[in-house]
């Protein structure tokens, strides 16, 4: 059922056009990468502040408020372009170990961000070591998503 | 030796071959180059957005420059070293590639743009530090930086499709 729907999307005129045109996929991949640049920069700023090693002139709450619209916009770009890239060759991605790993770590990163990190943003509690651990886990998870994405090109 | 000849020679030096023939070295360098984007370009983007009055508005611009841009001083050396290594392993192919050439020109433009900002607008930052957006000249620099950096990312990503 779901697979049929994916297949139907993958054969839609828009996706076929992107897949078959010379610069279609590179353009979508570029959007993906621009979005990643902004999204991960916002996450890095929060992680550095949470760990207390950078951006210490501002409060975590203020930083989060400033970055939120840009991070959400970037996340939307990454998600939409990511869906298009996936639909370009769904069979290839579903058979790819790094892709499945990437999606797993992505889920973990999102859950960790909204479940754990955001609590530190709104209340700023906890010992210094705890904040460093949370920042470290956040940065590791998000960059692991990126590395797994890169690995799709090199690992079956 | 012509420049093309030199590029082809470079690509076939034992050093270059040891990278391009290694199953993990090339992916590692390429991955590092791409994942250093948030720490280099991403930080500059935040400063550009502050100058344009689109983020971090209710704080001094000089503070954003001091706190955020300084992290790009870690990101850009990583970019440069990994970028040079990637070029060395594919110099012959990169030489004639339109996207690679465009990327180099755009990087040169960004360098000039940054120097102009440092020389013309940075010394007077104190005068408009608390303004919600920078004066028009500085905003032009910031807008150019934003657009051209996107161009660099597009060229870099597209280039990789053609090798």
mmCIF file of C-alpha atoms in Angstrom:
data_model
loop_
_atom_site.group_PDB
_atom_site.id
_atom_site.type_symbol
_atom_site.label_atom_id
_atom_site.label_comp_id
_atom_site.label_asym_id
_atom_site.label_seq_id
_atom_site.Cartn_x
_atom_site.Cartn_y
_atom_site.Cartn_z
ATOM 1 C CA UNK A 1 0.000 0.000 0.000
ATOM 2 C CA UNK A 2 2.652 2.484 1.129
ATOM 3 C CA UNK A 3 5.083 1.088 -1.419
ATOM 4 C CA UNK A 4 2.488 1.466 -4.168
ATOM 5 C CA UNK A 5 2.030 5.103 -3.182
ATOM 6 C CA UNK A 6 5.802 5.704 -3.160
ATOM 7 C CA UNK A 7 6.053 4.069 -6.575
ATOM 8 C CA UNK A 8 3.198 6.207 -7.885
ATOM 9 C CA UNK A 9 4.890 9.396 -6.596
ATOM 10 C CA UNK A 10 8.199 8.252 -8.007
ATOM 11 C CA UNK A 11 6.643 7.891 -11.459
ATOM 12 C CA UNK A 12 4.841 11.251 -11.362
ATOM 13 C CA UNK A 13 5.675 13.738 -14.098
ATOM 14 C CA UNK A 14 7.481 16.137 -11.748
ATOM 15 C CA UNK A 15 9.833 13.502 -10.302
ATOM 16 C CA UNK A 16 10.486 11.923 -13.714
ATOM 17 C CA UNK A 17 11.324 15.365 -15.082
ATOM 18 C CA UNK A 18 13.798 16.047 -12.264
ATOM 19 C CA UNK A 19 15.320 12.568 -12.549
ATOM 20 C CA UNK A 20 15.788 12.718 -16.305
ATOM 21 C CA UNK A 21 16.912 16.325 -16.710
ATOM 22 C CA UNK A 22 20.624 16.977 -16.605
ATOM 23 C CA UNK A 23 20.673 19.412 -13.693
ATOM 24 C CA UNK A 24 17.492 18.321 -11.893
ATOM 25 C CA UNK A 25 19.002 16.159 -9.182
ATOM 26 C CA UNK A 26 22.131 18.311 -8.679
ATOM 27 C CA UNK A 27 19.807 21.301 -8.121
ATOM 28 C CA UNK A 28 17.684 19.450 -5.576
ATOM 29 C CA UNK A 29 20.818 18.109 -3.870
ATOM 30 C CA UNK A 30 22.129 21.697 -3.712
ATOM 31 C CA UNK A 31 18.951 22.867 -1.972
ATOM 32 C CA UNK A 32 19.354 19.946 0.457
ATOM 33 C CA UNK A 33 22.924 21.043 1.224
ATOM 34 C CA UNK A 34 22.105 24.754 1.640
ATOM 35 C CA UNK A 35 19.366 23.768 4.089
ATOM 36 C CA UNK A 36 21.744 21.474 5.993
ATOM 37 C CA UNK A 37 24.279 24.299 6.252
ATOM 38 C CA UNK A 38 21.781 26.627 7.933
ATOM 39 C CA UNK A 39 20.054 23.963 10.047
ATOM 40 C CA UNK A 40 23.252 22.458 11.443
ATOM 41 C CA UNK A 41 24.741 25.915 12.025
ATOM 42 C CA UNK A 42 21.720 26.777 14.196
ATOM 43 C CA UNK A 43 22.054 23.489 16.080
ATOM 44 C CA UNK A 44 25.800 24.056 16.554
ATOM 45 C CA UNK A 45 25.154 27.523 18.003
ATOM 46 C CA UNK A 46 22.715 26.060 20.537
ATOM 47 C CA UNK A 47 25.054 23.164 21.402
ATOM 48 C CA UNK A 48 28.043 25.469 21.872
ATOM 49 C CA UNK A 49 25.991 27.715 24.160
ATOM 50 C CA UNK A 50 24.564 24.783 26.095
ATOM 51 C CA UNK A 51 28.046 23.388 26.690
ATOM 52 C CA UNK A 52 29.177 26.858 27.743
ATOM 53 C CA UNK A 53 32.091 26.979 25.304
ATOM 54 C CA UNK A 54 30.697 29.587 22.905
ATOM 55 C CA UNK A 55 28.009 32.234 22.373
ATOM 56 C CA UNK A 56 28.128 32.858 26.138
ATOM 57 C CA UNK A 57 27.158 36.522 25.713
ATOM 58 C CA UNK A 58 23.590 35.390 25.064
ATOM 59 C CA UNK A 59 21.124 33.232 26.944
ATOM 60 C CA UNK A 60 20.125 29.899 25.465
ATOM 61 C CA UNK A 61 16.492 30.985 25.360
ATOM 62 C CA UNK A 62 17.294 34.168 23.434
ATOM 63 C CA UNK A 63 19.451 32.263 20.943
ATOM 64 C CA UNK A 64 16.749 29.695 20.385
ATOM 65 C CA UNK A 65 14.153 32.402 19.725
ATOM 66 C CA UNK A 66 16.433 34.165 17.235
ATOM 67 C CA UNK A 67 17.344 31.011 15.353
ATOM 68 C CA UNK A 68 13.982 29.252 15.393
ATOM 69 C CA UNK A 69 12.384 30.675 12.199
ATOM 70 C CA UNK A 70 15.590 30.090 10.224
ATOM 71 C CA UNK A 71 16.134 26.604 11.619
ATOM 72 C CA UNK A 72 12.533 25.610 10.912
ATOM 73 C CA UNK A 73 12.675 27.091 7.409
ATOM 74 C CA UNK A 74 15.930 25.264 6.727
ATOM 75 C CA UNK A 75 14.507 22.020 8.146
ATOM 76 C CA UNK A 76 11.548 22.337 5.790
ATOM 77 C CA UNK A 77 13.900 22.841 2.802
ATOM 78 C CA UNK A 78 15.974 19.818 3.833
ATOM 79 C CA UNK A 79 12.875 17.676 4.319
ATOM 80 C CA UNK A 80 11.204 18.615 1.022
ATOM 81 C CA UNK A 81 14.383 18.274 -1.036
ATOM 82 C CA UNK A 82 15.138 15.029 0.808
ATOM 83 C CA UNK A 83 11.756 13.580 -0.147
ATOM 84 C CA UNK A 84 12.345 14.520 -3.805
ATOM 85 C CA UNK A 85 15.821 12.929 -3.761
ATOM 86 C CA UNK A 86 14.348 9.773 -2.202
ATOM 87 C CA UNK A 87 11.539 9.603 -4.769
ATOM 88 C CA UNK A 88 14.145 9.944 -7.523
ATOM 89 C CA UNK A 89 15.218 6.338 -6.866
ATOM 90 C CA UNK A 90 13.269 4.835 -3.957
ATOM 91 C CA UNK A 91 14.377 1.265 -4.625
ATOM 92 C CA UNK A 92 18.040 2.284 -4.398
ATOM 93 C CA UNK A 93 17.558 4.129 -1.110
ATOM 94 C CA UNK A 94 15.410 1.455 0.524
ATOM 95 C CA UNK A 95 18.132 -1.095 -0.261
ATOM 96 C CA UNK A 96 20.885 1.166 1.091
ATOM 97 C CA UNK A 97 22.189 0.424 4.603
ATOM 98 C CA UNK A 98 23.554 3.951 5.172
ATOM 99 C CA UNK A 99 20.173 5.420 4.173
ATOM 100 C CA UNK A 100 18.271 3.247 6.675
ATOM 101 C CA UNK A 101 20.883 4.108 9.309
ATOM 102 C CA UNK A 102 20.517 7.797 8.443
ATOM 103 C CA UNK A 103 16.752 7.711 8.913
ATOM 104 C CA UNK A 104 17.138 5.912 12.248
ATOM 105 C CA UNK A 105 19.660 8.433 13.580
ATOM 106 C CA UNK A 106 17.538 11.288 12.208
ATOM 107 C CA UNK A 107 14.576 10.066 14.279
ATOM 108 C CA UNK A 108 16.820 9.820 17.345
ATOM 109 C CA UNK A 109 18.195 13.331 16.739
ATOM 110 C CA UNK A 110 14.707 14.848 16.413
ATOM 111 C CA UNK A 111 13.406 13.028 19.510
ATOM 112 C CA UNK A 112 16.503 14.045 21.488
ATOM 113 C CA UNK A 113 16.191 17.654 20.351
ATOM 114 C CA UNK A 114 12.557 18.103 21.326
ATOM 115 C CA UNK A 115 12.548 15.652 24.228
ATOM 116 C CA UNK A 116 15.794 16.538 25.992
ATOM 117 C CA UNK A 117 17.627 19.581 24.595
ATOM 118 C CA UNK A 118 14.566 21.852 24.501
ATOM 119 C CA UNK A 119 14.052 21.320 28.240
ATOM 120 C CA UNK A 120 17.490 22.792 28.859
ATOM 121 C CA UNK A 121 16.654 25.699 26.574
ATOM 122 C CA UNK A 122 13.535 26.716 28.448
ATOM 123 C CA UNK A 123 14.750 26.212 32.007
ATOM 124 C CA UNK A 124 18.582 26.174 31.856
ATOM 125 C CA UNK A 125 18.913 23.780 34.766
ATOM 126 C CA UNK A 126 21.408 21.083 35.467
ATOM 127 C CA UNK A 127 25.053 20.728 36.299
ATOM 128 C CA UNK A 128 27.721 21.897 33.847
ATOM 129 C CA UNK A 129 28.796 18.333 33.057
ATOM 130 C CA UNK A 130 25.228 17.381 32.245
ATOM 131 C CA UNK A 131 24.839 20.307 29.853
ATOM 132 C CA UNK A 132 28.119 19.360 28.145
ATOM 133 C CA UNK A 133 26.924 15.763 27.723
ATOM 134 C CA UNK A 134 23.561 16.868 26.275
ATOM 135 C CA UNK A 135 25.280 19.290 23.860
ATOM 136 C CA UNK A 136 27.754 16.582 22.850
ATOM 137 C CA UNK A 137 25.019 14.011 22.206
ATOM 138 C CA UNK A 138 23.034 16.563 20.175
ATOM 139 C CA UNK A 139 25.978 17.556 17.970
ATOM 140 C CA UNK A 140 27.040 13.910 17.551
ATOM 141 C CA UNK A 141 23.557 12.768 16.530
ATOM 142 C CA UNK A 142 23.010 15.579 13.986
ATOM 143 C CA UNK A 143 26.435 15.258 12.396
ATOM 144 C CA UNK A 144 26.076 11.482 12.337
ATOM 145 C CA UNK A 145 22.946 12.016 10.212
ATOM 146 C CA UNK A 146 25.136 14.023 7.820
ATOM 147 C CA UNK A 147 27.895 11.418 7.731
ATOM 148 C CA UNK A 148 25.385 8.640 7.118
ATOM 149 C CA UNK A 149 23.990 10.719 4.247
ATOM 150 C CA UNK A 150 27.464 11.006 2.743
ATOM 151 C CA UNK A 151 28.026 7.279 3.192
ATOM 152 C CA UNK A 152 25.061 6.514 0.891
ATOM 153 C CA UNK A 153 27.324 7.421 -2.038
ATOM 154 C CA UNK A 154 30.130 5.114 -0.944
ATOM 155 C CA UNK A 155 28.680 2.181 1.008
ATOM 156 C CA UNK A 156 26.090 -0.319 -0.327
ATOM 157 C CA UNK B 1 54.175 22.726 -18.797
ATOM 158 C CA UNK B 2 50.672 24.073 -19.355
ATOM 159 C CA UNK B 3 48.272 24.564 -16.479
ATOM 160 C CA UNK B 4 46.203 21.638 -17.729
ATOM 161 C CA UNK B 5 49.343 19.523 -17.970
ATOM 162 C CA UNK B 6 50.256 20.465 -14.417
ATOM 163 C CA UNK B 7 46.757 19.567 -13.163
ATOM 164 C CA UNK B 8 46.962 16.171 -14.857
ATOM 165 C CA UNK B 9 50.408 15.581 -13.422
ATOM 166 C CA UNK B 10 49.156 16.566 -9.957
ATOM 167 C CA UNK B 11 46.261 14.112 -10.147
ATOM 168 C CA UNK B 12 48.695 11.280 -10.897
ATOM 169 C CA UNK B 13 51.325 12.000 -8.268
ATOM 170 C CA UNK B 14 51.752 9.132 -5.773
ATOM 171 C CA UNK B 15 50.324 11.419 -3.066
ATOM 172 C CA UNK B 16 47.126 12.109 -5.036
ATOM 173 C CA UNK B 17 46.749 8.472 -6.052
ATOM 174 C CA UNK B 18 47.150 7.286 -2.476
ATOM 175 C CA UNK B 19 44.074 9.387 -1.584
ATOM 176 C CA UNK B 20 41.898 8.622 -4.592
ATOM 177 C CA UNK B 21 42.658 4.903 -4.459
ATOM 178 C CA UNK B 22 42.038 4.571 -0.751
ATOM 179 C CA UNK B 23 38.557 3.250 -0.048
ATOM 180 C CA UNK B 24 38.121 5.352 3.101
ATOM 181 C CA UNK B 25 40.438 8.375 2.685
ATOM 182 C CA UNK B 26 38.581 10.063 -0.173
ATOM 183 C CA UNK B 27 35.091 9.658 1.407
ATOM 184 C CA UNK B 28 36.527 10.885 4.723
ATOM 185 C CA UNK B 29 38.008 14.030 3.160
ATOM 186 C CA UNK B 30 34.926 14.721 1.054
ATOM 187 C CA UNK B 31 32.599 14.168 4.017
ATOM 188 C CA UNK B 32 34.678 16.495 6.190
ATOM 189 C CA UNK B 33 34.620 19.137 3.451
ATOM 190 C CA UNK B 34 30.819 19.000 3.268
ATOM 191 C CA UNK B 35 30.138 18.703 6.994
ATOM 192 C CA UNK B 36 32.384 21.675 7.784
ATOM 193 C CA UNK B 37 29.835 23.823 5.910
ATOM 194 C CA UNK B 38 27.748 24.669 9.010
ATOM 195 C CA UNK B 39 30.870 25.662 10.973
ATOM 196 C CA UNK B 40 32.231 27.861 8.169
ATOM 197 C CA UNK B 41 29.582 29.159 5.758
ATOM 198 C CA UNK B 42 26.761 28.621 8.268
ATOM 199 C CA UNK B 43 28.363 30.995 10.783
ATOM 200 C CA UNK B 44 28.896 33.676 8.119
ATOM 201 C CA UNK B 45 25.248 33.287 7.084
ATOM 202 C CA UNK B 46 24.147 34.121 10.651
ATOM 203 C CA UNK B 47 26.254 37.307 10.597
ATOM 204 C CA UNK B 48 24.893 38.226 7.149
ATOM 205 C CA UNK B 49 21.350 37.796 8.461
ATOM 206 C CA UNK B 50 22.163 40.092 11.412
ATOM 207 C CA UNK B 51 23.498 42.805 9.075
ATOM 208 C CA UNK B 52 20.379 42.493 6.924
ATOM 209 C CA UNK B 53 18.228 42.844 10.026
ATOM 210 C CA UNK B 54 16.712 39.379 9.625
ATOM 211 C CA UNK B 55 18.013 37.632 12.772
ATOM 212 C CA UNK B 56 19.685 38.492 16.096
ATOM 213 C CA UNK B 57 18.197 42.001 15.695
ATOM 214 C CA UNK B 58 17.863 43.044 19.305
ATOM 215 C CA UNK B 59 21.570 42.820 20.084
ATOM 216 C CA UNK B 60 24.710 44.642 18.868
ATOM 217 C CA UNK B 61 26.004 43.517 15.466
ATOM 218 C CA UNK B 62 29.607 43.591 16.708
ATOM 219 C CA UNK B 63 28.698 40.998 19.336
ATOM 220 C CA UNK B 64 27.372 38.635 16.643
ATOM 221 C CA UNK B 65 30.587 39.182 14.718
ATOM 222 C CA UNK B 66 32.727 38.436 17.769
ATOM 223 C CA UNK B 67 30.780 35.414 19.009
ATOM 224 C CA UNK B 68 29.643 33.738 15.806
ATOM 225 C CA UNK B 69 32.162 34.623 13.107
ATOM 226 C CA UNK B 70 35.043 33.483 15.290
ATOM 227 C CA UNK B 71 33.861 29.870 14.993
ATOM 228 C CA UNK B 72 34.163 30.149 11.230
ATOM 229 C CA UNK B 73 37.885 30.642 11.801
ATOM 230 C CA UNK B 74 37.945 26.957 12.726
ATOM 231 C CA UNK B 75 35.585 25.980 9.911
ATOM 232 C CA UNK B 76 37.310 27.732 7.011
ATOM 233 C CA UNK B 77 40.797 26.233 7.533
ATOM 234 C CA UNK B 78 39.144 22.782 7.560
ATOM 235 C CA UNK B 79 37.338 23.727 4.335
ATOM 236 C CA UNK B 80 40.523 24.977 2.724
ATOM 237 C CA UNK B 81 42.704 21.978 3.587
ATOM 238 C CA UNK B 82 40.093 19.383 2.603
ATOM 239 C CA UNK B 83 39.216 21.400 -0.515
ATOM 240 C CA UNK B 84 42.849 21.497 -1.653
ATOM 241 C CA UNK B 85 43.157 17.742 -1.055
ATOM 242 C CA UNK B 86 39.993 17.078 -3.083
ATOM 243 C CA UNK B 87 41.340 19.249 -5.876
ATOM 244 C CA UNK B 88 44.705 17.473 -5.891
ATOM 245 C CA UNK B 89 43.018 14.092 -6.391
ATOM 246 C CA UNK B 90 40.830 15.360 -9.276
ATOM 247 C CA UNK B 91 42.824 18.285 -10.645
ATOM 248 C CA UNK B 92 42.768 17.120 -14.283
ATOM 249 C CA UNK B 93 38.995 16.657 -14.272
ATOM 250 C CA UNK B 94 38.378 19.873 -12.297
ATOM 251 C CA UNK B 95 40.490 22.025 -14.628
ATOM 252 C CA UNK B 96 38.029 22.168 -17.518
ATOM 253 C CA UNK B 97 34.877 21.897 -15.419
ATOM 254 C CA UNK B 98 32.633 24.959 -15.710
ATOM 255 C CA UNK B 99 31.211 24.548 -12.197
ATOM 256 C CA UNK B 100 34.675 24.265 -10.647
ATOM 257 C CA UNK B 101 35.825 27.399 -12.482
ATOM 258 C CA UNK B 102 32.685 29.269 -11.447
ATOM 259 C CA UNK B 103 33.203 28.155 -7.850
ATOM 260 C CA UNK B 104 36.744 29.557 -7.845
ATOM 261 C CA UNK B 105 35.569 32.893 -9.270
ATOM 262 C CA UNK B 106 32.758 33.085 -6.710
ATOM 263 C CA UNK B 107 35.237 32.356 -3.884
ATOM 264 C CA UNK B 108 37.452 35.154 -5.187
ATOM 265 C CA UNK B 109 34.435 37.499 -5.190
ATOM 266 C CA UNK B 110 33.652 36.499 -1.612
ATOM 267 C CA UNK B 111 37.236 37.259 -0.614
ATOM 268 C CA UNK B 112 37.038 40.723 -2.168
ATOM 269 C CA UNK B 113 33.628 41.269 -0.564
ATOM 270 C CA UNK B 114 34.998 40.358 2.871
ATOM 271 C CA UNK B 115 37.989 42.678 2.450
ATOM 272 C CA UNK B 116 35.674 45.529 1.409
ATOM 273 C CA UNK B 117 33.572 44.937 4.511
ATOM 274 C CA UNK B 118 36.641 44.907 6.769
ATOM 275 C CA UNK B 119 38.094 48.082 5.257
ATOM 276 C CA UNK B 120 34.983 50.173 4.619
ATOM 277 C CA UNK B 121 32.244 49.124 7.041
ATOM 278 C CA UNK B 122 33.942 47.357 9.961
ATOM 279 C CA UNK B 123 35.796 50.469 11.243
ATOM 280 C CA UNK B 124 32.493 52.371 11.561
ATOM 281 C CA UNK B 125 30.488 49.552 13.113
ATOM 282 C CA UNK B 126 30.269 51.379 16.464
ATOM 283 C CA UNK B 127 28.068 54.039 14.835
ATOM 284 C CA UNK B 128 25.290 51.610 13.936
ATOM 285 C CA UNK B 129 26.028 48.703 16.237
ATOM 286 C CA UNK B 130 22.631 48.773 17.930
ATOM 287 C CA UNK B 131 20.597 49.570 14.827
ATOM 288 C CA UNK B 132 18.279 46.726 13.906
ATOM 289 C CA UNK B 133 19.906 46.614 10.486
ATOM 290 C CA UNK B 134 23.189 47.832 9.068
ATOM 291 C CA UNK B 135 23.555 50.826 6.679
ATOM 292 C CA UNK B 136 22.823 50.134 3.036
ATOM 293 C CA UNK B 137 26.444 49.522 1.959
ATOM 294 C CA UNK B 138 27.021 46.903 4.629
ATOM 295 C CA UNK B 139 23.674 45.336 3.771
ATOM 296 C CA UNK B 140 24.766 45.043 0.142
ATOM 297 C CA UNK B 141 27.938 43.232 1.318
ATOM 298 C CA UNK B 142 25.834 40.901 3.476
ATOM 299 C CA UNK B 143 23.317 40.200 0.700
ATOM 300 C CA UNK B 144 26.115 39.489 -1.793
ATOM 301 C CA UNK B 145 27.803 37.190 0.692
ATOM 302 C CA UNK B 146 24.580 35.257 1.244
ATOM 303 C CA UNK B 147 23.817 34.835 -2.465
ATOM 304 C CA UNK B 148 27.352 34.049 -3.563
ATOM 305 C CA UNK B 149 27.850 31.480 -0.786
ATOM 306 C CA UNK B 150 24.706 29.714 -1.996
ATOM 307 C CA UNK B 151 26.245 29.813 -5.490
ATOM 308 C CA UNK B 152 29.437 28.225 -4.158
ATOM 309 C CA UNK B 153 27.459 25.381 -2.556
ATOM 310 C CA UNK B 154 25.461 24.830 -5.765
ATOM 311 C CA UNK B 155 28.640 24.747 -7.891
ATOM 312 C CA UNK B 156 30.428 22.421 -5.467
ATOM 313 C CA UNK B 157 27.537 19.980 -5.292
ATOM 314 C CA UNK B 158 26.884 19.995 -9.044
ATOM 315 C CA UNK B 159 30.585 19.569 -9.823
ATOM 316 C CA UNK B 160 30.653 16.302 -7.879
ATOM 317 C CA UNK B 161 28.028 14.902 -10.280
ATOM 318 C CA UNK B 162 30.296 15.400 -13.271
ATOM 319 C CA UNK B 163 33.426 13.557 -12.157
#
